[in-house]
Coordinates of C-alpha atoms in Angstrom, one line a residue:
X1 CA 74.8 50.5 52.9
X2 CA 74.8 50.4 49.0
X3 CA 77.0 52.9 47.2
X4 CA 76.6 55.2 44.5
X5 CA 78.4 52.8 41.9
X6 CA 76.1 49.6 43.6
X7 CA 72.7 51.9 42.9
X8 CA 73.7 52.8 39.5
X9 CA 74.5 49.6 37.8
X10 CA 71.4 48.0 39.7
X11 CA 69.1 50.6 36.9
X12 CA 71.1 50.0 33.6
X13 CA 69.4 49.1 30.7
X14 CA 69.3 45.4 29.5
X15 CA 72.6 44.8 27.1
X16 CA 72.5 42.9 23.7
X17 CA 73.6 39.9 23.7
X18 CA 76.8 40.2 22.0
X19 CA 77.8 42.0 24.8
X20 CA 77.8 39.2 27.3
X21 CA 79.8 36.8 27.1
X22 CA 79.5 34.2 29.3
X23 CA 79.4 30.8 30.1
X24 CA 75.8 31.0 31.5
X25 CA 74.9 31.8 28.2
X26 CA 75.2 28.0 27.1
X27 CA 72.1 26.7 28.0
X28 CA 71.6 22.9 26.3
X29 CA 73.8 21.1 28.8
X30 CA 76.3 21.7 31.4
X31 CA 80.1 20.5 31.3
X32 CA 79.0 17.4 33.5
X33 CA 76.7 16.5 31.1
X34 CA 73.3 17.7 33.0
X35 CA 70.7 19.2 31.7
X36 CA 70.4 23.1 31.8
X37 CA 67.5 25.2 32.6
X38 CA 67.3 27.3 29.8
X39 CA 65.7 30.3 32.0
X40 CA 68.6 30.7 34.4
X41 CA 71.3 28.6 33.2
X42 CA 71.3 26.4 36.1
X43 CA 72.5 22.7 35.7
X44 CA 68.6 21.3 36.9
X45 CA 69.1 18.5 39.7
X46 CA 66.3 15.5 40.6
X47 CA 65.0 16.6 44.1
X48 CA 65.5 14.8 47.3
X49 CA 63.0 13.6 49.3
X50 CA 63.1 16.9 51.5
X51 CA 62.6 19.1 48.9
X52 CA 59.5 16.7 47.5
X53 CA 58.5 17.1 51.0
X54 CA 58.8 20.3 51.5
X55 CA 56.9 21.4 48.0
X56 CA 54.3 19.2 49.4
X57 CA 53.7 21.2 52.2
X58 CA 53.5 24.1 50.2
X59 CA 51.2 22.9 48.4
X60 CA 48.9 21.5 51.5
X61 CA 49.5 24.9 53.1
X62 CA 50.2 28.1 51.2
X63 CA 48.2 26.9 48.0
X64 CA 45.8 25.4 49.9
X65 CA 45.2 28.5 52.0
X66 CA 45.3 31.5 49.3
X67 CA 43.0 29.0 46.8
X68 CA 40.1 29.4 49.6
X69 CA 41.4 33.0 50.4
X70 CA 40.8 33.6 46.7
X71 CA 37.5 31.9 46.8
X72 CA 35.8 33.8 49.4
X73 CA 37.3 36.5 47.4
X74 CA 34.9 36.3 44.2
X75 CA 31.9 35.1 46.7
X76 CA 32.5 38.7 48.0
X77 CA 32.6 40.1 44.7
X78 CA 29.4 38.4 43.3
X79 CA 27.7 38.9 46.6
X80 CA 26.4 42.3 45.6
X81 CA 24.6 40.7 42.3
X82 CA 23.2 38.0 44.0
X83 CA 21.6 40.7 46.8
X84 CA 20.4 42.2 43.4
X85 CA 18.3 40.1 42.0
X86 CA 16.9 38.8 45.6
X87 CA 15.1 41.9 46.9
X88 CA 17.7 44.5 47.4
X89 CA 16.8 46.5 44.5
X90 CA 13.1 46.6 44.9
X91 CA 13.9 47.1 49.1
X92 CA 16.3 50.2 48.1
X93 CA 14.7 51.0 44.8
X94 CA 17.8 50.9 42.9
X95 CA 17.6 52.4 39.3
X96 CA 19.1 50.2 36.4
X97 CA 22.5 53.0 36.0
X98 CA 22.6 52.9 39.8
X99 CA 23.4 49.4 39.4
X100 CA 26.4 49.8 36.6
X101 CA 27.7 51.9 39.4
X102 CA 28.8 49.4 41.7
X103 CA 31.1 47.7 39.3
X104 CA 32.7 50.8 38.6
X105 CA 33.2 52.2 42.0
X106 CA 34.6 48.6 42.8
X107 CA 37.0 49.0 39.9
X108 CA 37.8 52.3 40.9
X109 CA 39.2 51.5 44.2
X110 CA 41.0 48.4 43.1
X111 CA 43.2 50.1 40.3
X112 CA 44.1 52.8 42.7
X113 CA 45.1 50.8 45.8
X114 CA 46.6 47.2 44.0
X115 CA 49.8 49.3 43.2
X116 CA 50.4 51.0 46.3
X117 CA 49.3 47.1 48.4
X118 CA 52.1 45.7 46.1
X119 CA 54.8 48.0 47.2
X120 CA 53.8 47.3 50.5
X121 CA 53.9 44.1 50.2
X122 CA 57.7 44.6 50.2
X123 CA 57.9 47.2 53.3
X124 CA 55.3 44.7 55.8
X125 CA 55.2 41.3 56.4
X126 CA 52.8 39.7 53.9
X127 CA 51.3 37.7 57.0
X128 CA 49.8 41.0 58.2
X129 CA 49.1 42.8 55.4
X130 CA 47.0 40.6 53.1
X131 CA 45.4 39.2 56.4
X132 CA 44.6 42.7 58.0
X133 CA 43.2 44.0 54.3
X134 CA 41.2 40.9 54.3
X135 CA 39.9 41.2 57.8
X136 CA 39.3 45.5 56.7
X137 CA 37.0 44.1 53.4
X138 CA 35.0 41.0 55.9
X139 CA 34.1 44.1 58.0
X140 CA 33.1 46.1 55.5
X141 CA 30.8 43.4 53.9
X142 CA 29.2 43.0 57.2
X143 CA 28.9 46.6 57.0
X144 CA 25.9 46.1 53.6
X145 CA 23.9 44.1 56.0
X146 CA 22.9 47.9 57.4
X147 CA 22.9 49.8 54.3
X148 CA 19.9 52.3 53.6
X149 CA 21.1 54.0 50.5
X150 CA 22.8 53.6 47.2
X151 CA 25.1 55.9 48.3
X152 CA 26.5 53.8 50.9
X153 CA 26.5 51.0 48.4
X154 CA 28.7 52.9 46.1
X155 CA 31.1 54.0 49.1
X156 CA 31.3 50.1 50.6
X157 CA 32.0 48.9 47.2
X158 CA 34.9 51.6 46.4
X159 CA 36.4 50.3 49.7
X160 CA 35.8 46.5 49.2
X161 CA 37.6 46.7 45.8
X162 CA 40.5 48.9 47.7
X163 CA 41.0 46.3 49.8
X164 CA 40.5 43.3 47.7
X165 CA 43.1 44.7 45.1
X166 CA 45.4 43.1 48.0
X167 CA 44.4 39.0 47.0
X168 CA 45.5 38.2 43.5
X169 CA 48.4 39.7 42.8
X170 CA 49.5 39.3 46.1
X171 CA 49.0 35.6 46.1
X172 CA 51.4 35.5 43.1
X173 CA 54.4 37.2 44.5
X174 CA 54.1 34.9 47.7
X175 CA 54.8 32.2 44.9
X176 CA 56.6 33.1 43.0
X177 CA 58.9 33.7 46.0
X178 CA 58.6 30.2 47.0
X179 CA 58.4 28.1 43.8
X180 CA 61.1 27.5 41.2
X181 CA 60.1 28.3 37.4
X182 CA 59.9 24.8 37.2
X183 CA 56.7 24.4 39.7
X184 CA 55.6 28.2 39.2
X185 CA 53.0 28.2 36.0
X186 CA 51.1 25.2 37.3
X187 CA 50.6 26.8 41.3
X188 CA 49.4 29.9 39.2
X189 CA 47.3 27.8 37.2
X190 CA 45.3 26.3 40.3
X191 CA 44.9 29.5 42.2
X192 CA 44.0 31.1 39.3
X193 CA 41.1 28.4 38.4
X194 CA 39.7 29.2 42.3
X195 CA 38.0 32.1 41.2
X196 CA 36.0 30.1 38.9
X197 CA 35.4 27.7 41.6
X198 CA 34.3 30.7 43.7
X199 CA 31.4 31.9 40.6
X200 CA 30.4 28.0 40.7
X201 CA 30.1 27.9 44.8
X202 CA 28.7 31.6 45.1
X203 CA 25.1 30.8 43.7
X204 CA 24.4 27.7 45.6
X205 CA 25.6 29.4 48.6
X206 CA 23.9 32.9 48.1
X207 CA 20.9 30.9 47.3
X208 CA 20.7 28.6 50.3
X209 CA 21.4 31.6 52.7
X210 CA 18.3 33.8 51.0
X211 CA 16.0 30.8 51.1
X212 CA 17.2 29.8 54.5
X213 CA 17.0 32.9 56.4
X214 CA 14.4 35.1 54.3
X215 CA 12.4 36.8 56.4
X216 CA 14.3 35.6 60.1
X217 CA 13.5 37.5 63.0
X218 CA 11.5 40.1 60.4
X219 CA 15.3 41.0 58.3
X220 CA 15.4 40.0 54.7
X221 CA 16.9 37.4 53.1
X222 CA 19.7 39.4 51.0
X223 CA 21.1 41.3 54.1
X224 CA 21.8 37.8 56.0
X225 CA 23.4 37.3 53.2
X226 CA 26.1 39.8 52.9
X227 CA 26.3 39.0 57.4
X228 CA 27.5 35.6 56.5
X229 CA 29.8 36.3 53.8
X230 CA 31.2 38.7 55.8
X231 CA 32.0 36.5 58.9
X232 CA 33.1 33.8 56.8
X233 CA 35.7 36.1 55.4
X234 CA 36.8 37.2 58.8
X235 CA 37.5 33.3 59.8
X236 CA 39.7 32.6 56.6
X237 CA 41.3 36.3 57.3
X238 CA 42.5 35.5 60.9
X239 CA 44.0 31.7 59.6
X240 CA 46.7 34.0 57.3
X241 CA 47.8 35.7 60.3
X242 CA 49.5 31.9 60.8
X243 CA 49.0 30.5 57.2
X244 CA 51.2 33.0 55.2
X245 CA 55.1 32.2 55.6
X246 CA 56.4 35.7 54.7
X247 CA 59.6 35.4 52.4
X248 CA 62.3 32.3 52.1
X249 CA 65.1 34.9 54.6
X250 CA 62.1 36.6 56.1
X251 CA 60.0 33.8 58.5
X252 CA 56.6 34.4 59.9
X253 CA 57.5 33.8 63.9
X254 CA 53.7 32.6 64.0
X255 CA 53.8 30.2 60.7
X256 CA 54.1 27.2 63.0
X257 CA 54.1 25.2 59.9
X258 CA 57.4 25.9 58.8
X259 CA 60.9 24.8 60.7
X260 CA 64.0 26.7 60.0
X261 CA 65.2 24.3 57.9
X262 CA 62.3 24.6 55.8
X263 CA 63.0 28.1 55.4
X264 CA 67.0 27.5 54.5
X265 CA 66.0 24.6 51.8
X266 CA 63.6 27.6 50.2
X267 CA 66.7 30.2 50.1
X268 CA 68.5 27.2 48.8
X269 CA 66.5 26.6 46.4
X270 CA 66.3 30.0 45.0
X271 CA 69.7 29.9 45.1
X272 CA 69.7 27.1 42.8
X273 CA 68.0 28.7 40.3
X274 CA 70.0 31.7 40.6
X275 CA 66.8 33.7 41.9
X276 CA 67.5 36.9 44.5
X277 CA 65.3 36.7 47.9
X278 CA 62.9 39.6 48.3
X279 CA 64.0 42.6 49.2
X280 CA 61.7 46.3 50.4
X281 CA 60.9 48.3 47.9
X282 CA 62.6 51.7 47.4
X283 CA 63.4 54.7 45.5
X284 CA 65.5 53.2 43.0
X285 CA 62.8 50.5 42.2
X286 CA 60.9 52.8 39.8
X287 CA 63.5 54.3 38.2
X288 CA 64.5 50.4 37.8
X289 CA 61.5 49.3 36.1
X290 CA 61.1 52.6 34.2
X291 CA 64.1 51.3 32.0
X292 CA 63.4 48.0 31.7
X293 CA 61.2 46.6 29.0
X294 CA 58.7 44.6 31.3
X295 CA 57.7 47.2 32.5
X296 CA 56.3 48.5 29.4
X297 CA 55.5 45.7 27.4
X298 CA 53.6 43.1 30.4
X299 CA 50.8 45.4 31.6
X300 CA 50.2 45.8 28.0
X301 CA 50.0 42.0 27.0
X302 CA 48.2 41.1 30.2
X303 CA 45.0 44.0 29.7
X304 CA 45.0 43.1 26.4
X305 CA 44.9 39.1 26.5
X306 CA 42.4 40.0 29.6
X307 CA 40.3 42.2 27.2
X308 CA 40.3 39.4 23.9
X309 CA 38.8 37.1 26.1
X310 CA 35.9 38.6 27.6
X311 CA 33.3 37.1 24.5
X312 CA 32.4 33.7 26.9
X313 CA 30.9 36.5 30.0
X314 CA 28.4 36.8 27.8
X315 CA 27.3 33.3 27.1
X316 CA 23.9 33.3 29.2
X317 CA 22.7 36.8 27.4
X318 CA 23.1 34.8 24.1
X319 CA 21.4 31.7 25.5
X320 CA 18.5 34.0 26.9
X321 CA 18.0 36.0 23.1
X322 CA 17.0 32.2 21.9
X323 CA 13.3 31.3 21.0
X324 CA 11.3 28.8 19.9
X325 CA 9.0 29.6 16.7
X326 CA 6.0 30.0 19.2
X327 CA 8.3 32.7 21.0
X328 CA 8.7 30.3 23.6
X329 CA 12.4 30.5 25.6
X330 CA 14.5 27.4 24.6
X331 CA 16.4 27.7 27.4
X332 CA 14.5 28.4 31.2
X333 CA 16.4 30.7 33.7
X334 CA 17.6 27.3 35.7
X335 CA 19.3 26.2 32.2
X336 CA 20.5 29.4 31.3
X337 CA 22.3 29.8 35.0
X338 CA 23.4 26.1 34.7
X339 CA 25.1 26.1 30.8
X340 CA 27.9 28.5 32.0
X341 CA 29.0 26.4 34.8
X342 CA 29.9 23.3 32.0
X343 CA 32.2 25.8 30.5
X344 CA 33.6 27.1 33.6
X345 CA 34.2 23.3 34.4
X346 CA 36.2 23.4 30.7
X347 CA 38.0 26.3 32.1
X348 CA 39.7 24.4 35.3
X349 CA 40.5 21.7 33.9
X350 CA 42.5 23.1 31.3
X351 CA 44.2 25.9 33.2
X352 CA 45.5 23.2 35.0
X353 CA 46.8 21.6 31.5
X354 CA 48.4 24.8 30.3
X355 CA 50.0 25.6 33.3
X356 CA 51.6 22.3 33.5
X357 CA 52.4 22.2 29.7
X358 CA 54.3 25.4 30.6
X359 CA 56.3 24.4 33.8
X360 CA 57.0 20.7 31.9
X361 CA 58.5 22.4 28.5
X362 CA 59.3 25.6 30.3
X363 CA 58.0 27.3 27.8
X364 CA 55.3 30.7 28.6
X365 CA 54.9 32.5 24.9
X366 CA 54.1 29.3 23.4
X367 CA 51.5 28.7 25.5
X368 CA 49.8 31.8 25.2
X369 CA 50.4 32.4 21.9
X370 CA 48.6 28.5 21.3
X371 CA 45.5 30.2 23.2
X372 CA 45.7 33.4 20.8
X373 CA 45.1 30.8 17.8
X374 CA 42.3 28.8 19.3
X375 CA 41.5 31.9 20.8
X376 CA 40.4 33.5 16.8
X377 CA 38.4 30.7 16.4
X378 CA 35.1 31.9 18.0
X379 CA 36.2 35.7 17.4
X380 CA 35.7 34.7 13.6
X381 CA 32.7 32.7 13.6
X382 CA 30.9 35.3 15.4
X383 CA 32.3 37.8 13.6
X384 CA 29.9 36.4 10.2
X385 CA 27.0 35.2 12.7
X386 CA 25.2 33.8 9.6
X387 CA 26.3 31.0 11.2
X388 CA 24.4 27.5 12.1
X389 CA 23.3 27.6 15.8
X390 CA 25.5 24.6 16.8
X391 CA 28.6 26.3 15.4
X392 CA 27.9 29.5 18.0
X393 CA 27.3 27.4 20.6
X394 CA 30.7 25.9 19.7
X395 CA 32.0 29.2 19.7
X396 CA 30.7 30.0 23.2
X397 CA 32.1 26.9 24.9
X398 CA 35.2 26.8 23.4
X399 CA 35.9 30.6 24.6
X400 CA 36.2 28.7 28.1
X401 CA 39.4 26.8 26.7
X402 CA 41.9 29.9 26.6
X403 CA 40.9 31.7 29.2
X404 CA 44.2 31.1 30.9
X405 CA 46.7 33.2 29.9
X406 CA 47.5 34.7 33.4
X407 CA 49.5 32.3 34.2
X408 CA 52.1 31.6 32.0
X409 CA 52.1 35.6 31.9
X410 CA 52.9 36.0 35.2
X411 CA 55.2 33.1 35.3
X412 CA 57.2 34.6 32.2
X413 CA 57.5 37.8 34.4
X414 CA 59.1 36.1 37.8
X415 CA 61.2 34.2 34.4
X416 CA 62.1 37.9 33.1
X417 CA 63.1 39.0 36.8
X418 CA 64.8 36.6 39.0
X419 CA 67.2 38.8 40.8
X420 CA 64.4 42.1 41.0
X421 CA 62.0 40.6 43.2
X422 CA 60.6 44.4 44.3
X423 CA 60.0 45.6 40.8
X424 CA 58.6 42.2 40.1
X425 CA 55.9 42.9 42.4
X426 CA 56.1 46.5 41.4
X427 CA 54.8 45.1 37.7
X428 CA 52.5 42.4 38.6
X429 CA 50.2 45.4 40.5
X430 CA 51.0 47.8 37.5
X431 CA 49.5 45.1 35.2
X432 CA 46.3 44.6 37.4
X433 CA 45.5 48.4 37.5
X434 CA 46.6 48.6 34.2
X435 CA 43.5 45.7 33.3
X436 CA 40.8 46.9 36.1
X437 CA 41.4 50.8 34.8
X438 CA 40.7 50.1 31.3
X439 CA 37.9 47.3 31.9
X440 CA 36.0 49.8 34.2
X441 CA 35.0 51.5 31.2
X442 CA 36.0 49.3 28.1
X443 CA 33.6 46.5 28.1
X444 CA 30.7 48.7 28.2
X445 CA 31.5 50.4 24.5
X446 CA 32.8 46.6 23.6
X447 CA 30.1 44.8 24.3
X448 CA 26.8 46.7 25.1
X449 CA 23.7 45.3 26.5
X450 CA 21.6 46.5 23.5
X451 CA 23.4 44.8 20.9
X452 CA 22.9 41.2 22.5
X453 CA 23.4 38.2 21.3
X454 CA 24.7 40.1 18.1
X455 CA 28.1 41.9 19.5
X456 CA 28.6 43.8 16.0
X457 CA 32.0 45.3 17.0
X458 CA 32.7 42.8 20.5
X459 CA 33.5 39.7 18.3
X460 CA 35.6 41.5 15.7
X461 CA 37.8 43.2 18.0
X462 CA 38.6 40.0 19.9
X463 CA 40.0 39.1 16.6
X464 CA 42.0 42.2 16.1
X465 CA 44.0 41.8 19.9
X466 CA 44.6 38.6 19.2
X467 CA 46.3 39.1 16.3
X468 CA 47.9 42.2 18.6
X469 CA 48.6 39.6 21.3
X470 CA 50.6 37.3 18.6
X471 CA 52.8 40.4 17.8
X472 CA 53.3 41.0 21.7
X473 CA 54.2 37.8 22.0
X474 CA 56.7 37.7 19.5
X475 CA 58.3 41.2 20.5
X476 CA 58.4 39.7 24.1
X477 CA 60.2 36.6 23.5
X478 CA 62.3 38.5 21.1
X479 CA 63.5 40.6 23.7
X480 CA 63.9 38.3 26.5
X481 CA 65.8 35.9 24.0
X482 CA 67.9 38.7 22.8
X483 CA 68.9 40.8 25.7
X484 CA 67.1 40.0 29.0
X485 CA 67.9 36.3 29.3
X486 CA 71.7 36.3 28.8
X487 CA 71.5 39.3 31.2
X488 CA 69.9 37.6 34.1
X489 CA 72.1 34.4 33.6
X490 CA 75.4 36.4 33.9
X491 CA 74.2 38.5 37.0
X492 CA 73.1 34.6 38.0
X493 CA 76.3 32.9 37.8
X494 CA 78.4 35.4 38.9
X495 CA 76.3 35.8 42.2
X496 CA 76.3 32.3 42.4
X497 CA 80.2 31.9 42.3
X498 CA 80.2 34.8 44.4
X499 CA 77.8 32.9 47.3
X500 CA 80.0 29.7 46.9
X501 CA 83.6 31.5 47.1
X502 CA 82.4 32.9 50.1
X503 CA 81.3 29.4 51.7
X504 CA 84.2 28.1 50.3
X505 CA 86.6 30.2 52.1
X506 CA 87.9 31.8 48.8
X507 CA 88.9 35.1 48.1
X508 CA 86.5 37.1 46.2
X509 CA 87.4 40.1 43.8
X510 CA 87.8 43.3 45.1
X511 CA 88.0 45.2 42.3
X512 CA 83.7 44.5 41.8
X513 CA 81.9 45.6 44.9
X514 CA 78.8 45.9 42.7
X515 CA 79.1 42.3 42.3
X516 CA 80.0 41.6 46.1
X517 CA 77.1 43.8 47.3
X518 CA 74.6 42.6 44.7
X519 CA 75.7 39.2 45.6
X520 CA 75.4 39.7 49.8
X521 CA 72.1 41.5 49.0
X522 CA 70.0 39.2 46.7
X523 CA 71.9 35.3 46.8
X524 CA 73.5 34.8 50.0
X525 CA 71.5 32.4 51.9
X526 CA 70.5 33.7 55.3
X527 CA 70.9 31.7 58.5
X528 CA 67.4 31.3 59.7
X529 CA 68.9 30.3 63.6
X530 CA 65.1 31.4 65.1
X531 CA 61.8 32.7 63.9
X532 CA 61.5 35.0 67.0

């Protein structure tokens, strides 16, 4: 059991730098001449072939598996639009305002449950809970296939975005419990592209089903839709049960994927990077992060990078405003649905790139803050619109390059908090709600039907939170350079002695059960004998 003294010092303020002194803090090489990670101070070692192995099973399996998790996850989302336009709202006779409604009740009910799923996500194994939440939303989505009123619709889509408030973030902490900062932004990087894969799949799909099944055994085409998505969630919901490993010193009995030694190299690993294992979240957790400055500053920089990049949604209203002089459409609704997949196409490819570019120089603000400059590029040339057509179509496709910052943000916050893995997953939900709160109500005043293609205000404050998102940026890294990083590598080291006096047979001091009991909690690599 922790004492007072352990529970105290675990919610201290950061210290300046000046303050620690130790060797951690010399991060260009180690004594033997190895290089350093600069994040941890770790001396960085070329893996062996069962650790390249053993990422590569990661990859096949856990990536693999919440990629497609995550994909079925936006065909959910845009399943409701795609009913829509395909007979629903004539069926229903749903009112234009009605409509608006069902984003908002779906942003209601994620900002209020993907707090509350993180901190469970501590307390229950992960391989039930994102699984069972999953299975809860394929059941509901069934559930439209019966719907009478807009009423119901509203309800469904309050509990959908509950339950779906689960996926994202929680997909993140199972990484960033398994990767090293070395593999992390570039993981991110492809799970975060598969929601775009997800928009790209979601309109073939939805369309095949409608004009497949329209009008089958007298039902209409949109409500076999919503069936099918709905089993096909179910099926990728009951492979996580087995999918999901849990936590490195936590195994999933049923995660038949993953040998005990598999789970010993991962603690190893972690260990290696001076990372803690993840613990259940508690009491002390909030007033942890209440005093730290991640807590503050990240759900900040995430809404507001998430908010600066919103200009390219609205690509295919622009391309619709165009005419010929005859007052002909340049563009036919085919073309207009198609354009936006090329830039969503950009988009992948180059999340990939940034996310590598931040695991290969280990480097997160300078990635984000290279996005923030290309990222004022269209902001401005909208901004004066008396423009040449070719330089706003410019404009448009090259608001697909930067619409990546989530990952080297989320990466910079496992960087920020290797040995707080609970308030870690404690921030990464208070930056989603923070994001879905705010966007439930800010895009409408930012960018409002009426004013398309011309977004008078939109495109000029784009340009004003970049420029915000630059000064984050710099207060961020000024921060974590100054106070949080020395921090984390003394804590590091010392709990890394600590774990190898202890398998060394040494003595260890006393006189610092903090230390002792910080190290046994968070460092110590756990025998994994059994996953019964």
């Amino acid at each position: 059991m922790a004492t007072h003294h352990d529970r105290e010092e675990d919610i201290l303020p950061y210290a300046p730098d000046n303050q620690v002194d130790h060797p951690a803090n010399q991060i260009d090489k180690a004594s033997d001449g190895k290089i350093v990670d600069p994040l941890s101070g770790a001396a960085i070692e070329a893996k062996n072939k069962a650790e390249k192995l053993f990422v590569a099973r990661l990859d096949l399996i856990l990536l693999v598996y919440i990629c497609i998790s995550q994909i079925i996850k936006g065909l959910d989302q845009q399943n409701v639009a795609a009913a829509y336009v395909s007979g629903m709202k004539e069926d229903l006779d749903i009112q234009a305002n009605e409509y608006n409604y069902f984003t908002t009740y779906f942003n209601v009910g994620y900002a209020v449950f993907v707090i509350p799923s993180q901190i469970m996500m501590t307390l229950v194994r992960p391989s039930l809970w994102l699984p069972g939440l999953e299975l809860a939303w394929g059941i509901i989505t069934i559930g439209f296939f019966k719907i009478k009123t807009v009423k119901q619709i509203y309800a469904l889509r309050a509990f959908v975005g509950a339950f779906e408030a689960s996926a994202y973030p929680g997909g993140i902490t199972l990484l960033a419990s398994f990767y090293t900062p070395k593999e992390l932004a570039f993981r991110i990087s492809f799970y975060h592209s598969s929601q775009w894969m997800g928009s790209m799949l979601a309109s073939g799909l939805q369309a095949a089903i409608y004009q497949g099944m329209e009008g089958l055994h007298g039902i209409p085409g949109w409500r076999w839709m919503f069936l099918i998505d709905g089993i096909i969630t179910i099926v990728i919901a009951f492979a996580g049960f087995f999918l999901i490993p849990d936590y490195p010193s936590k195994p999933n009995p049923w995660a038949f994927w993953l040998k005990p030694e598999h789970y010993q190299l991962a603690q190893e690993r972690s260990l290696r990077f001076r990372r803690a294992d993840n613990k259940s979240f508690n009491r002390f957790t909030i007033l942890k992060a209440v005093k730290q400055p991640q807590f503050y500053l990240f759900p900040i920089l995430y809404m507001t990078a998430q908010l600066a990049q919103q200009g390219y949604l609205y690509f295919n209203l622009f391309l619709k405003s165009l005419k010929h002089a005859d007052g002909t459409a340049v563009w036919s609704v085919a073309q207009i649905n198609a354009l936006p997949l090329g830039g969503y196409a950009i988009s992948i490819v180059l999340v990939w790139g940034w996310g590598w570019l931040s695991d290969r120089f280990q480097t997160r603000w300078a990635i984000i803050f290279a996005q923030a400059v290309i990222g004022l590029i269209p902001g401005i040339i909208m901004s004066v619109w008396n423009v040449s057509i070719g330089a706003k179509y410019f404009s448009y496709f090259l608001s697909f390059t930067f619409i990546a910052t989530s990952p080297p943000l989320f990466a910079w916050l496992s960087d920020m908090t290797p040995h707080d893995t609970e308030m870690r997953a404690f921030i990464i939900g208070c930056c989603t709600a923070t994001w879905y709160a705010v966007n439930s109500w800010a895009n409408v005043l930012i960018w409002p039907a009426k004013e398309a293609p011309h977004y008078r205000i939109g495109w000029k404050l784009t340009v004003g939170m970049w420029l915000f998102v630059m000064f984050e940026l710099w207060l961020i890294h000024f921060i974590d350079i100054k106070y949080v990083r020395p921090r984390n590598q003394k804590i590091g080291q010392d709990m890394y002695e600590h774990d190898h006096d202890i398998s060394d047979g040494h003595n260890v001091n006393e006189e610092d059960p903090s230390d002792s009991k910080r190290a046994d909690d968070d460092l110590t690599v756990v025998p994994v004998h059994s996953r019964k």
